[in-house]
Coordinates of C-alpha atoms in Angstrom, one line a residue:
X1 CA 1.4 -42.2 4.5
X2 CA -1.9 -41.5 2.9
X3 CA -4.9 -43.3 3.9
X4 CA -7.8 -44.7 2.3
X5 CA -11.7 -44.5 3.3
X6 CA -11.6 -47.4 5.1
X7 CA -8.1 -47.2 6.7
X8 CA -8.9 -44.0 7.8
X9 CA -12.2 -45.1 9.6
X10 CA -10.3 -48.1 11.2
X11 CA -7.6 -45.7 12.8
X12 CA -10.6 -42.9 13.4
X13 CA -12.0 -45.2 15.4
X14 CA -9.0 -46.9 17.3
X15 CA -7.6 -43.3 18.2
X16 CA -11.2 -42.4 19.2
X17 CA -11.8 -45.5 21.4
X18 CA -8.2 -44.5 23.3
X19 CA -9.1 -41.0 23.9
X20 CA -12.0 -41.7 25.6
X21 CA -10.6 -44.5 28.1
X22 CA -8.5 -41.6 28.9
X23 CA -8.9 -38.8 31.3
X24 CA -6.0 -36.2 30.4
X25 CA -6.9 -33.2 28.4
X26 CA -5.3 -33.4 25.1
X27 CA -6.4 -29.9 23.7
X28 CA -3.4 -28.0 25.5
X29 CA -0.7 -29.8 23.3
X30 CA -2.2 -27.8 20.2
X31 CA -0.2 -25.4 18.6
X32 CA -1.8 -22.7 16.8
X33 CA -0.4 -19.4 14.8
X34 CA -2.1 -16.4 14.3
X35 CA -1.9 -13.0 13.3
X36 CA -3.0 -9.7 14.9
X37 CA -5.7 -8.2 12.3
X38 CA -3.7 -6.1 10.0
X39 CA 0.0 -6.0 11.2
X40 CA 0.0 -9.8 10.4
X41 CA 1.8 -11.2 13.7
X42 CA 2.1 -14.5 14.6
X43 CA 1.7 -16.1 18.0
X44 CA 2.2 -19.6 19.0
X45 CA -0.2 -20.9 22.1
X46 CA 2.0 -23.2 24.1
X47 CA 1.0 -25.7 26.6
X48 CA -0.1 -23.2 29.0
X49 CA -1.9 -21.1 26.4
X50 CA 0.1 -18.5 26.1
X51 CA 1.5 -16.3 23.6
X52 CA 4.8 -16.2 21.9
X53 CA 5.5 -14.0 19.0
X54 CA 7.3 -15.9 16.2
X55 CA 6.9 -14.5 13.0
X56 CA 5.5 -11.9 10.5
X57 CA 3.0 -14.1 8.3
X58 CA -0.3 -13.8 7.1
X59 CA -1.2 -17.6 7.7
X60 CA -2.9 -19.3 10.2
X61 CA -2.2 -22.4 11.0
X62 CA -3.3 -25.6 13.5
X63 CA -0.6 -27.7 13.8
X64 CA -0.7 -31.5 14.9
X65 CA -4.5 -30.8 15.1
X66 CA -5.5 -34.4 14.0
X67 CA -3.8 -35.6 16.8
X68 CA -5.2 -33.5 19.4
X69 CA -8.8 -34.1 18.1
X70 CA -8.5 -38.2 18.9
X71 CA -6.4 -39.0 16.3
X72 CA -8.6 -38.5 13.0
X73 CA -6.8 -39.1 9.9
X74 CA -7.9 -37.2 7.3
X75 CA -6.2 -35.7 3.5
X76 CA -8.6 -33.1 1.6
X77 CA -5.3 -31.3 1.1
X78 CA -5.8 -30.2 -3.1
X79 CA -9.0 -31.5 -3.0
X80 CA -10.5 -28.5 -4.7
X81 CA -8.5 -29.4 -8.1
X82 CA -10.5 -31.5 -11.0
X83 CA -9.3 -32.8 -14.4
X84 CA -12.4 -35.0 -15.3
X85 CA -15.6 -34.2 -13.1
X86 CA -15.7 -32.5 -9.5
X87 CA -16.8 -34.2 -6.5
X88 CA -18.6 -33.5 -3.2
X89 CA -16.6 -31.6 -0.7
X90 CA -15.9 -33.6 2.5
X91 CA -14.9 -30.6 3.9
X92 CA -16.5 -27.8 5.2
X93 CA -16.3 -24.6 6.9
X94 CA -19.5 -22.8 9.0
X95 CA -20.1 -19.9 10.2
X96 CA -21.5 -19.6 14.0
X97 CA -22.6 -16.2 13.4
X98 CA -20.8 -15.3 16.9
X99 CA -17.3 -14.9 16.0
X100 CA -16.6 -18.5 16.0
X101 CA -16.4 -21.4 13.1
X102 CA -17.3 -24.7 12.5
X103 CA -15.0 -27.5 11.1
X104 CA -17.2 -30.2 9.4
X105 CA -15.8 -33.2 8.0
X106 CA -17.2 -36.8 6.4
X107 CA -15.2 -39.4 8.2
X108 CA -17.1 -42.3 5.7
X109 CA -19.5 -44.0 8.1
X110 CA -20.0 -41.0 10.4
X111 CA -19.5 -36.6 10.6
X112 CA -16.9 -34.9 12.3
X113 CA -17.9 -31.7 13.9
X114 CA -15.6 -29.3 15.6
X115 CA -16.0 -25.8 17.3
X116 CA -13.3 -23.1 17.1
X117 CA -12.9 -19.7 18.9
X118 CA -11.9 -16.4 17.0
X119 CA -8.4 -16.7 18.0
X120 CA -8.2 -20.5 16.1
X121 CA -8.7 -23.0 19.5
X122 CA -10.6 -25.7 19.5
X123 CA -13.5 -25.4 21.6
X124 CA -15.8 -28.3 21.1
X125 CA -16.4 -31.4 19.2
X126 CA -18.9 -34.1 18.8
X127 CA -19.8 -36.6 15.8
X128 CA -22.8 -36.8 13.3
X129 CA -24.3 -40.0 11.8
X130 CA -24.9 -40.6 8.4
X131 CA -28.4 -40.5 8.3
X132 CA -28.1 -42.0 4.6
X133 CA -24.8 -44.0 3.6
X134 CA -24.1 -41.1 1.1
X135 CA -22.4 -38.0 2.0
X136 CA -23.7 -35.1 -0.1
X137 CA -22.0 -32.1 1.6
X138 CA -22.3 -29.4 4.2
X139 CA -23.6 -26.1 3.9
X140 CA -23.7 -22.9 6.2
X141 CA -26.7 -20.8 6.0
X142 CA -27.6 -18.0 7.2
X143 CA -29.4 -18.9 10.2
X144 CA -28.7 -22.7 10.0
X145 CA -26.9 -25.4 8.6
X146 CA -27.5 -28.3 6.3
X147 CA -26.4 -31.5 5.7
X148 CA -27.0 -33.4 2.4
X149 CA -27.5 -37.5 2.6
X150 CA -28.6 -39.9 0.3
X151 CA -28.7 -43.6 -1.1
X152 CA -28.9 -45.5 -4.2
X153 CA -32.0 -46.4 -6.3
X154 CA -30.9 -48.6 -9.0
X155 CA -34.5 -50.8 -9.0
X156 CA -36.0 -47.3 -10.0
X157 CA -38.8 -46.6 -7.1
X158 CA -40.2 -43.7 -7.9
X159 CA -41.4 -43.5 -3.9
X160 CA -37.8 -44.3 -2.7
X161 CA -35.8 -41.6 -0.2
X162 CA -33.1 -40.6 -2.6
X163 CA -31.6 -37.6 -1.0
X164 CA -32.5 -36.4 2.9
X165 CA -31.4 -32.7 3.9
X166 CA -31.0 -32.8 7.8
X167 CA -31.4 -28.9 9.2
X168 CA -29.0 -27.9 12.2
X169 CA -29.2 -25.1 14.6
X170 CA -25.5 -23.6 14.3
X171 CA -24.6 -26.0 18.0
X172 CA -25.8 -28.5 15.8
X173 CA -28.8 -29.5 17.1
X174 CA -31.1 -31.9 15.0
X175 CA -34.1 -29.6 13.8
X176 CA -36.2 -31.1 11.1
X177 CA -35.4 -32.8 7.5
X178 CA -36.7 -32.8 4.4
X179 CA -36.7 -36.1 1.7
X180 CA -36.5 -36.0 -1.9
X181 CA -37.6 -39.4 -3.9
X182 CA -37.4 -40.9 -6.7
X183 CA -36.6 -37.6 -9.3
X184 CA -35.4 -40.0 -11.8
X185 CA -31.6 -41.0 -9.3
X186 CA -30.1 -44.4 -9.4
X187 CA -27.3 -42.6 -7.5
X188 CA -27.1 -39.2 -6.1
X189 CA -24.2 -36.8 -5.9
X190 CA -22.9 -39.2 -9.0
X191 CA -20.3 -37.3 -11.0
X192 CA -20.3 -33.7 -9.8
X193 CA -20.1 -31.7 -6.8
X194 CA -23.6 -30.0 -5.1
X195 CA -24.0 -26.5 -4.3
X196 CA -27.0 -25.0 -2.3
X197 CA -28.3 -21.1 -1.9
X198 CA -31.3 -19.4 0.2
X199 CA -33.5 -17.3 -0.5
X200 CA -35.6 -16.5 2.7
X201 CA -37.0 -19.4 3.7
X202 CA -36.8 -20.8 0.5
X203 CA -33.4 -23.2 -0.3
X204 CA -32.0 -24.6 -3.6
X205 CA -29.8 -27.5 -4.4
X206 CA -28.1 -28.7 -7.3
X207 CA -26.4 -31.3 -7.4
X208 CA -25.2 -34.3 -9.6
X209 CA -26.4 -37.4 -10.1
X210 CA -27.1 -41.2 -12.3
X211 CA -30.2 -41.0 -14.4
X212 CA -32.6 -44.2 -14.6
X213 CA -31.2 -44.0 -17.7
X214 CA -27.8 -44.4 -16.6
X215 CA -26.6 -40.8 -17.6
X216 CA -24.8 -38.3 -15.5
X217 CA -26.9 -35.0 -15.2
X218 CA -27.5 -32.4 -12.8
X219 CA -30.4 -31.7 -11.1
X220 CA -32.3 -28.8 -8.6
X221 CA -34.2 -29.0 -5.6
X222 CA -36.1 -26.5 -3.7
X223 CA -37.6 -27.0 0.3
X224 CA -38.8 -24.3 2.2
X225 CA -37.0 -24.5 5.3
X226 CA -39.3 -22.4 7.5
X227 CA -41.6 -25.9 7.4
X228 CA -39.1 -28.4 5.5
X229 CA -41.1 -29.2 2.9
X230 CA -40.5 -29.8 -0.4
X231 CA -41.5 -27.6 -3.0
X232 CA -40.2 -29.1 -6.5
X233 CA -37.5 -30.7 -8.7
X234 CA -36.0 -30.4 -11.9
X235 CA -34.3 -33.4 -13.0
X236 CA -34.4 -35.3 -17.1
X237 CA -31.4 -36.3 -18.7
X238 CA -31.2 -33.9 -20.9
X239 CA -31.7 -29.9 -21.6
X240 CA -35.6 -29.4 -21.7
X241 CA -38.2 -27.1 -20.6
X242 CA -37.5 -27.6 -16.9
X243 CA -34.1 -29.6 -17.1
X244 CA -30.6 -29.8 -16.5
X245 CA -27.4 -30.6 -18.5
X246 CA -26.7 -34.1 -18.9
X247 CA -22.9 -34.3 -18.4
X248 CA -22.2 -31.9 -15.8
X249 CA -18.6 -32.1 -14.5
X250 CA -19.1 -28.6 -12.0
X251 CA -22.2 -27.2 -10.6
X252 CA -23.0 -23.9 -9.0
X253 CA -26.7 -22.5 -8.0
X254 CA -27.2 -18.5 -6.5
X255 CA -31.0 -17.3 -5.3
X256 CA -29.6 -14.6 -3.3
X257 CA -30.9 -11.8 -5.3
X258 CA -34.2 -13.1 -5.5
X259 CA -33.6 -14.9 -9.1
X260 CA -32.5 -19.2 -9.4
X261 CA -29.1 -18.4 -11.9
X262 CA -27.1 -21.7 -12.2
X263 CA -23.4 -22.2 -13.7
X264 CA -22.5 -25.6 -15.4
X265 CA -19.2 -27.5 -16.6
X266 CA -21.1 -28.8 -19.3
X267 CA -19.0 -31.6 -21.1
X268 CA -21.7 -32.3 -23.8
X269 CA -24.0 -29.9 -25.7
X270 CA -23.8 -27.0 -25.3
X271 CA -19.7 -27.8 -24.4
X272 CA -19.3 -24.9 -22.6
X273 CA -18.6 -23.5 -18.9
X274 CA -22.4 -21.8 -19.1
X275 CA -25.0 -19.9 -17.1
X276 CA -27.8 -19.9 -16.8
X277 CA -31.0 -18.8 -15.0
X278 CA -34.9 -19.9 -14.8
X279 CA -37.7 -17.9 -15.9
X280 CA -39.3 -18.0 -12.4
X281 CA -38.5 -16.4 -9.5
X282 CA -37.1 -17.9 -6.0
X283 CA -40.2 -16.5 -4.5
X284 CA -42.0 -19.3 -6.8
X285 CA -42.4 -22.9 -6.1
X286 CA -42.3 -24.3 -9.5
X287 CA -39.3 -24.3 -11.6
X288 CA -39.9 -23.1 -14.9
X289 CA -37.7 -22.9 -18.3
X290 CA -34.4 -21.9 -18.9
X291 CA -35.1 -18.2 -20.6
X292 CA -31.7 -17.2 -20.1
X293 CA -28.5 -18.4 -21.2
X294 CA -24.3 -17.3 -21.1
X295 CA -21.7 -19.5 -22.5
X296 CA -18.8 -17.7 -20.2
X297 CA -16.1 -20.0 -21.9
X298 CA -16.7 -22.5 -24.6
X299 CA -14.0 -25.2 -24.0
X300 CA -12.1 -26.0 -27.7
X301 CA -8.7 -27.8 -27.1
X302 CA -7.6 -26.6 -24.1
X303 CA -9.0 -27.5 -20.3
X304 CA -11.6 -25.8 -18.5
X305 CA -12.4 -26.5 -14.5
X306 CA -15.1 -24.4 -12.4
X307 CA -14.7 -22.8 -9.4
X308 CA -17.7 -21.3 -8.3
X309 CA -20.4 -18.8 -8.7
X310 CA -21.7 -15.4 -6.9
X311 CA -23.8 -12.5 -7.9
X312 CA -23.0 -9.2 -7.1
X313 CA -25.3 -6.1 -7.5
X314 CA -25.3 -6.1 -11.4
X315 CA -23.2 -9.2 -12.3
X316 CA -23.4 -12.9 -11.8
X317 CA -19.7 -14.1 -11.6
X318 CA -18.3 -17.2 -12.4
X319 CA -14.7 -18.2 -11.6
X320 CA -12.4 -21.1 -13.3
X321 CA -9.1 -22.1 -14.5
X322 CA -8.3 -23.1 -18.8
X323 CA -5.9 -23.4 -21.1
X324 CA -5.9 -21.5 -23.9
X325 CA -8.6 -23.1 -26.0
X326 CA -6.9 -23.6 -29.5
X327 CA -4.5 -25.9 -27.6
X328 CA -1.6 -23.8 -28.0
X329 CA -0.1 -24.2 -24.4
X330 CA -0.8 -26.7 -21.4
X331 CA -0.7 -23.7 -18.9
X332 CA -4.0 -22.9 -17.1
X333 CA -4.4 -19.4 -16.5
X334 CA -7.3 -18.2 -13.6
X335 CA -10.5 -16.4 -15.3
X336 CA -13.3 -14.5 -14.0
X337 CA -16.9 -13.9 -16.4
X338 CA -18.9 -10.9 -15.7
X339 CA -22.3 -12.1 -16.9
X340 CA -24.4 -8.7 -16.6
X341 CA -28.1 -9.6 -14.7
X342 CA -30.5 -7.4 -17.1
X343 CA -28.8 -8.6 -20.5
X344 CA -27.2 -12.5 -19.5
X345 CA -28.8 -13.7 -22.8
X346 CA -25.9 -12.0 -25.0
X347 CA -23.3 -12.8 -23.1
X348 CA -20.4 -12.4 -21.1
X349 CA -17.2 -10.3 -20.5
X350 CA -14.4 -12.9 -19.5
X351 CA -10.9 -11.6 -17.9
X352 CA -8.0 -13.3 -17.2
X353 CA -6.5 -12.7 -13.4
X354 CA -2.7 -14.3 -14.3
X355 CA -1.0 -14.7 -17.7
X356 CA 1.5 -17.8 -17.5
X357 CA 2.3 -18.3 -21.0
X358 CA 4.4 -21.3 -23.1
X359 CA 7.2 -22.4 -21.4
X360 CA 6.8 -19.9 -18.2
X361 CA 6.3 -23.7 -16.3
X362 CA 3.3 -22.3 -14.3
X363 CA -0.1 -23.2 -13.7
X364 CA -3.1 -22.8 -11.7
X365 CA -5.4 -24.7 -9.7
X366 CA -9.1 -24.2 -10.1
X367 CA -10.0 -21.4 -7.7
X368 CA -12.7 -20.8 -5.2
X369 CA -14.7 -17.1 -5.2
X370 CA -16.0 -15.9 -1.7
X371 CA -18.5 -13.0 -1.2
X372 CA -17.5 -10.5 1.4
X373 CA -19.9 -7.4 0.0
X374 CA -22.4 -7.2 -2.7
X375 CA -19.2 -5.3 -4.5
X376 CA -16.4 -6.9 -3.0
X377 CA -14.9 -10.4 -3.9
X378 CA -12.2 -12.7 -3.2
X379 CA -10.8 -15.3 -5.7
X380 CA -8.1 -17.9 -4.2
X381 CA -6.3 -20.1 -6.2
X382 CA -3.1 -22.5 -6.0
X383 CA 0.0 -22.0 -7.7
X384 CA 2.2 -24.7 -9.3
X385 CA 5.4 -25.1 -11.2
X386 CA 5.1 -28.0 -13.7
X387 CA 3.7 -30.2 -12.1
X388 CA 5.3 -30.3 -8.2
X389 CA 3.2 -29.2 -5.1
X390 CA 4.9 -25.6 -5.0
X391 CA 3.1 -24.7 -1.5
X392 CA 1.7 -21.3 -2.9
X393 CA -1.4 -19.8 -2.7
X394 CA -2.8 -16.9 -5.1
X395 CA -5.7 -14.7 -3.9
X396 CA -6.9 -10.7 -5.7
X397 CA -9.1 -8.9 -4.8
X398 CA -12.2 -8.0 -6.9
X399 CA -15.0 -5.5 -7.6
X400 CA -18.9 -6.2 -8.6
X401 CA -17.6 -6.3 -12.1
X402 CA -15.1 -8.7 -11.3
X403 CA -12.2 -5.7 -12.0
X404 CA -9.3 -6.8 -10.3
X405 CA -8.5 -4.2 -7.4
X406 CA -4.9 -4.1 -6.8
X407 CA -2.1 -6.5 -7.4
X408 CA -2.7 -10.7 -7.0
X409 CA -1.2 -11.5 -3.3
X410 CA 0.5 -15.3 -2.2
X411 CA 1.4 -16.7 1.0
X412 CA 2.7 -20.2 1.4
X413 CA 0.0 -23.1 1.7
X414 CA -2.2 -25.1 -0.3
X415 CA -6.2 -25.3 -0.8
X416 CA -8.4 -28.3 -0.4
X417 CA -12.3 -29.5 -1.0
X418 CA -13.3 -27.0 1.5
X419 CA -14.4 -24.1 -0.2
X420 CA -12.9 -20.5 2.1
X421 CA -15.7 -18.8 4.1
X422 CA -15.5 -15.1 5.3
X423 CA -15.9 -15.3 9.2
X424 CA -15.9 -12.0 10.9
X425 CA -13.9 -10.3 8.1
X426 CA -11.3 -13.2 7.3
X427 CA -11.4 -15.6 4.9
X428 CA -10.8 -19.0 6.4
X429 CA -10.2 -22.6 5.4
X430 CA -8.5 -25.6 6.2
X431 CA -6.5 -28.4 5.3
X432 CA -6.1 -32.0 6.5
X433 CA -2.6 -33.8 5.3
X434 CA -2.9 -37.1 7.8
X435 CA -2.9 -36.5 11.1
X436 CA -1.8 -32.7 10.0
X437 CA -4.6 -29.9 10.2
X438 CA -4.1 -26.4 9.5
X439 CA -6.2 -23.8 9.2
X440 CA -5.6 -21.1 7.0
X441 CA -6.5 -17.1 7.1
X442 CA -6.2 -13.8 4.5
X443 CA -8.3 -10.2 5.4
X444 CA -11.5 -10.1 3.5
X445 CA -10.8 -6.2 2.6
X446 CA -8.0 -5.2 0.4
X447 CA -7.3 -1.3 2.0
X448 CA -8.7 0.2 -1.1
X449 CA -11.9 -2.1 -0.9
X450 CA -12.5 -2.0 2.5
X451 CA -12.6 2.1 2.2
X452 CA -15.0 1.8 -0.8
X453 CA -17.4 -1.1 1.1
X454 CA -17.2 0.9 4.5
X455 CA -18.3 4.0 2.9
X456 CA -21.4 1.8 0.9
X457 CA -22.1 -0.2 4.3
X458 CA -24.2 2.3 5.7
X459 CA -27.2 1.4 3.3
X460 CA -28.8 -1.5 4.8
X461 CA -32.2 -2.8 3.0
X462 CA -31.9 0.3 0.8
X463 CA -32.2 2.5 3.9
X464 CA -29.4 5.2 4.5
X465 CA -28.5 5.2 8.3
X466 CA -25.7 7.8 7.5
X467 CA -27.6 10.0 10.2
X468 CA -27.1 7.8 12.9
X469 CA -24.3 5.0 12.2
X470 CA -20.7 5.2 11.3
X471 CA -19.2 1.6 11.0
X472 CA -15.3 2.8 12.3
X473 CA -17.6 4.9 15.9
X474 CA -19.1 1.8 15.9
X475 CA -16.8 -0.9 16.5
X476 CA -14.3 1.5 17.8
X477 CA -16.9 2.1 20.4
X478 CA -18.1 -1.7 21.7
X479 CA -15.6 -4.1 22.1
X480 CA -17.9 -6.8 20.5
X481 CA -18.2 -5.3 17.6
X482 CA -14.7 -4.7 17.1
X483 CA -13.9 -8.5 17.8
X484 CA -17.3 -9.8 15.1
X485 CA -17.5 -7.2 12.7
X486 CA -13.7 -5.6 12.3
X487 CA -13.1 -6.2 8.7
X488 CA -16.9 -6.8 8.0
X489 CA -18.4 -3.8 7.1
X490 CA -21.8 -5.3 5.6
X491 CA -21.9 -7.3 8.9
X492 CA -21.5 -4.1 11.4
X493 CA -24.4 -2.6 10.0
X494 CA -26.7 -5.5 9.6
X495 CA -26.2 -6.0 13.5
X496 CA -26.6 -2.3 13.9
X497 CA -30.2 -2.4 12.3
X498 CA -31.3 -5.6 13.5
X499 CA -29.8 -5.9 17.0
X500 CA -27.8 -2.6 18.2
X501 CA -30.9 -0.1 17.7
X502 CA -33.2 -2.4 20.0
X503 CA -30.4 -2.2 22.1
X504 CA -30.3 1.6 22.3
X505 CA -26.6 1.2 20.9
X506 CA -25.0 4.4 19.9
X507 CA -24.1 4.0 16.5
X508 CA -22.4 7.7 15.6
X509 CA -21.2 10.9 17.4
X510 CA -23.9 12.5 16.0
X511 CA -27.0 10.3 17.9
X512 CA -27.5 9.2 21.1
X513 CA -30.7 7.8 21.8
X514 CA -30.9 8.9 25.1
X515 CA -29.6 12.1 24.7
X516 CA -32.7 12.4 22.3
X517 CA -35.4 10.8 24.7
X518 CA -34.1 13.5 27.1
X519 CA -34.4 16.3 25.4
X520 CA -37.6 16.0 23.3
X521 CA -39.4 14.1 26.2
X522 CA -42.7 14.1 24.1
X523 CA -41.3 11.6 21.8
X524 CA -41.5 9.1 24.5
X525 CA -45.2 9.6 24.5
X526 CA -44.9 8.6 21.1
X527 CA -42.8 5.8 20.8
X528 CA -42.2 4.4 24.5
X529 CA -39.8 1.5 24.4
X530 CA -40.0 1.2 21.1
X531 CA -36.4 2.5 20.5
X532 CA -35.5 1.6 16.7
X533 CA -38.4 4.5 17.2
X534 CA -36.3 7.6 18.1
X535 CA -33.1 6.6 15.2
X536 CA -36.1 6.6 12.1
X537 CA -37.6 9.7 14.0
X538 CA -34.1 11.6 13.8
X539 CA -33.3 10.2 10.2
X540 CA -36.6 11.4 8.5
X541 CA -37.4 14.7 10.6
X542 CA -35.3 15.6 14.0
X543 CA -32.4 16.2 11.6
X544 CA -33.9 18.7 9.1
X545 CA -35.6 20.2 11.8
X546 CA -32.0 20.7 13.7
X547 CA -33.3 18.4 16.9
X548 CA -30.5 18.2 19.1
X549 CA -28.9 14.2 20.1
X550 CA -26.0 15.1 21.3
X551 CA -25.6 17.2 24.0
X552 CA -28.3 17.2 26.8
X553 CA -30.1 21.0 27.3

């Protein structure tokens, strides 16, 4: 049985009520699968938590989890598919930035939140309140999370709270929050989904929502989250100076390079899956004109749905599902447009990633995109024959360019509204059918990527650490690191530079710090404690001067 917002609350809240006038722990009746990195085997924890090998599969599944977790009935199972408009995720994935992950879920009247370990167990969970009555999404950043609320403005009060961003440490504790009024919203998160990207301290939203004028439109935010403060807004009816499309059925925004670019489902003019990106830069408060502009797919007689964007080092990349556009064949058919940064005013390269034809009886769900390297993607998509639930999921590999690297893999499963994140080198998700919760896993490398992004993840901030780090001595060598950071690459070195060298961590055969400090003991006269010290001194001179740091005199 499927149930309904408010059916769902009313049972959330019996089941929740029970469990805790009870004293038994309930968490040891999971039953969880999962898969040894890459030889793919699956274990089942039993009441005693401990492990039984069952199968050779690549999923990951929680079993029976709804149960477990007090009964929460919950279905986002297909959630990511559209025909019309898409809508604000419910569901949500974090990254703890410690190995673990985050499920986050709106329950209608109040926020699920629940900690799991690497190997899939639940670990935690506690509730949320709806600050607002509107639930506006959840997003992980980089060093925090966010949480997007809001309420209705219908008697037009230009001084009225319209959307409230509430800013989590990643154990959720309550930080700070920023409001957004009036912007021109009867209704916020009306008729689209929202999307949100940092820049530093500097975040963006965009988001749908109801004009004063009774239009659907999208609009952008920007706070600065160091001080949660706003900064500005763009948010008219129509395409202007400063505006957004009226009529947006998908929105996507991406600062990470330093640049706002946004991607539309526009379903009036310009009728086209478009992107676009402002004049100013993220560094900048004010939000200036739309100077670029890329009509990836301009819908004719076929269907079009978005599925995200992401920018890689030299493309922006947009992900969707059509049908051929002179209406030829109902099939939908996955595509990926390479919109290049320097020249996105003339246009984009679009590729198809499968090529179900007239009367093949397959099609495809709208896809999400995930970022594992600034060169190395994943695109995920579902399956179907005609038009029955066929339980398969599609997912290929793909470069910077958005070349596909290798053939399109499947396991069995389905997708939902919350959109796959990589944690530690897996991309995960999960899906809620009832009481049913399963979580679901693939490697973020392909072999042929993962050699190509290991060997271009010893550049971090432009800096080559060649000298002193090698990402497979690394992990190999610390435990931690091999349980964080074993199919991440990007993430290995990034802790290298930022943590590891003010640990004194050896990050190569070739350097050890205190090999070094031993045997040119005047450095320490120079540098002291200071130890990220002795790696730059080795990487800029002790190496062309043949300095010893491996073997003590």
């Amino acid at each position: 049985m499927k149930f309904g917002r408010i059916s769902k609350n009313l049972i959330f809240r019996f089941f929740t009520s029970v469990i805790a006038a009870l004293v038994t722990v309930t968490v040891l009746s999971y039953s969880f699968f999962s898969y040894a990195n890459d030889n793919r085997i699956a274990y089942d924890y039993s009441d005693d938590g401990s492990e039984v090998d069952i199968a050779d599969t690549p999923l990951l599944k929680a079993t029976n989890a709804g149960v477990v977790a007090g009964g929460i009935i919950t279905n986002n199972i297909h959630g990511n598919e559209y025909t019309s408009t898409r809508k604000v995720a419910d569901s949500a994935i974090v990254n703890n930035n410690n190995g673990t992950f985050g499920r986050v879920e709106n329950m209608g009247d109040i926020v699920l939140v629940e900690s799991y370990s690497a190997d899939f167990k639940l670990i935690g969970q506690m509730f949320i309140n709806m600050e607002l009555p509107i639930y506006g999404g959840c997003f992980s950043g980089a060093a925090y999370n966010y949480v997007l609320f809001g309420q209705t403005n219908y008697e037009q009060n230009s001084a009225k709270e319209v959307v409230r961003v509430v800013k989590y440490t990643k154990d959720w504790i309550r930080v700070g929050a920023v409001s957004i009024c009036g912007c021109n919203t009867a209704e916020p998160f009306f008729g689209s989904n929202s999307d949100l990207s940092e820049w530093g301290n500097k975040v963006f939203v965009r988001m749908g929502h109801k004009t004063y004028s009774g239009c659907q439109a999208c609009m952008t935010f920007s706070f600065d989250s160091s001080t949660m403060t706003f900064k500005d807004v763009s948010c008219n009816d129509k395409v202007t100076e400063t505006s957004c499309y009226a009529n947006s059925a998908a929105v996507f925004i991406d600062a990470s390079d330093g640049r706002i670019t946004v991607a539309d489902h526009s379903m009036t003019d310009p009728y086209a899956a478009v992107v676009s990106r402002y004049s100013n830069v993220a560094s900048q408060d004010k939000f200036n004109s739309y100077t670029y502009k890329a009509m990836a797919l301009e819908p004719g007689k076929g269907t079009v749905s978005l599925g995200g964007l992401e920018s890689s080092s030299q493309y922006y990349l947009l992900v969707g599902a059509a049908s051929p556009q002179d209406g030829s064949s109902p099939n939908k058919n996955v595509f990926i447009s390479a919109v290049p940064k320097g020249t996105i005013v003339s246009g984009t390269d679009t590729a198809y990633l499968t090529g179900y034809a007239y009367g093949d009886g397959y099609t495809v769900t709208t896809p999400y995109i995930v970022k594992v390297t600034d060169d190395s993607f994943v695109v995920i998509w579902e399956a179907r024959k005609g038009y029955s639930d066929t339980q398969e999921v599609n997912y290929a590999y793909v470069d910077g360019a958005g070349n596909l690297r290798g053939e399109v893999k499947k396991i069995s499963g389905c997708l939902s509204d919350c959109q796959p994140m990589n944690i530690a080198g897996n991309i995960c998700w999960y899906t809620t059918d009832g009481a049913t919760m399963k979580i679901y896993s693939i490697p973020a490398y392909s072999d042929g990527a993962r050699t190509a992004d290991v060997a271009a993840a010893q550049v971090f901030n432009g800096v080559d650490y060649s000298m002193v780090y090698d990402y497979s001595f690394y992990i190999a060598t610390y435990p931690d690191m091999r349980v964080l950071y074993q199919h991440d690459p990007e993430g290995a070195i990034r802790h290298f530079v930022t943590v590891g060298m003010y640990e004194g961590r050896q990050g190569c055969d070739n350097f050890n710090i205190n090999v070094y400090r031993s045997n040119y003991k005047e450095l320490n006269s120079m540098y002291g404690n200071n130890l990220p010290m002795y790696y730059y001194h080795f990487m800029t001179c002790g190496y062309a001067e043949g300095r010893n740091a491996r073997r003590y005199f």
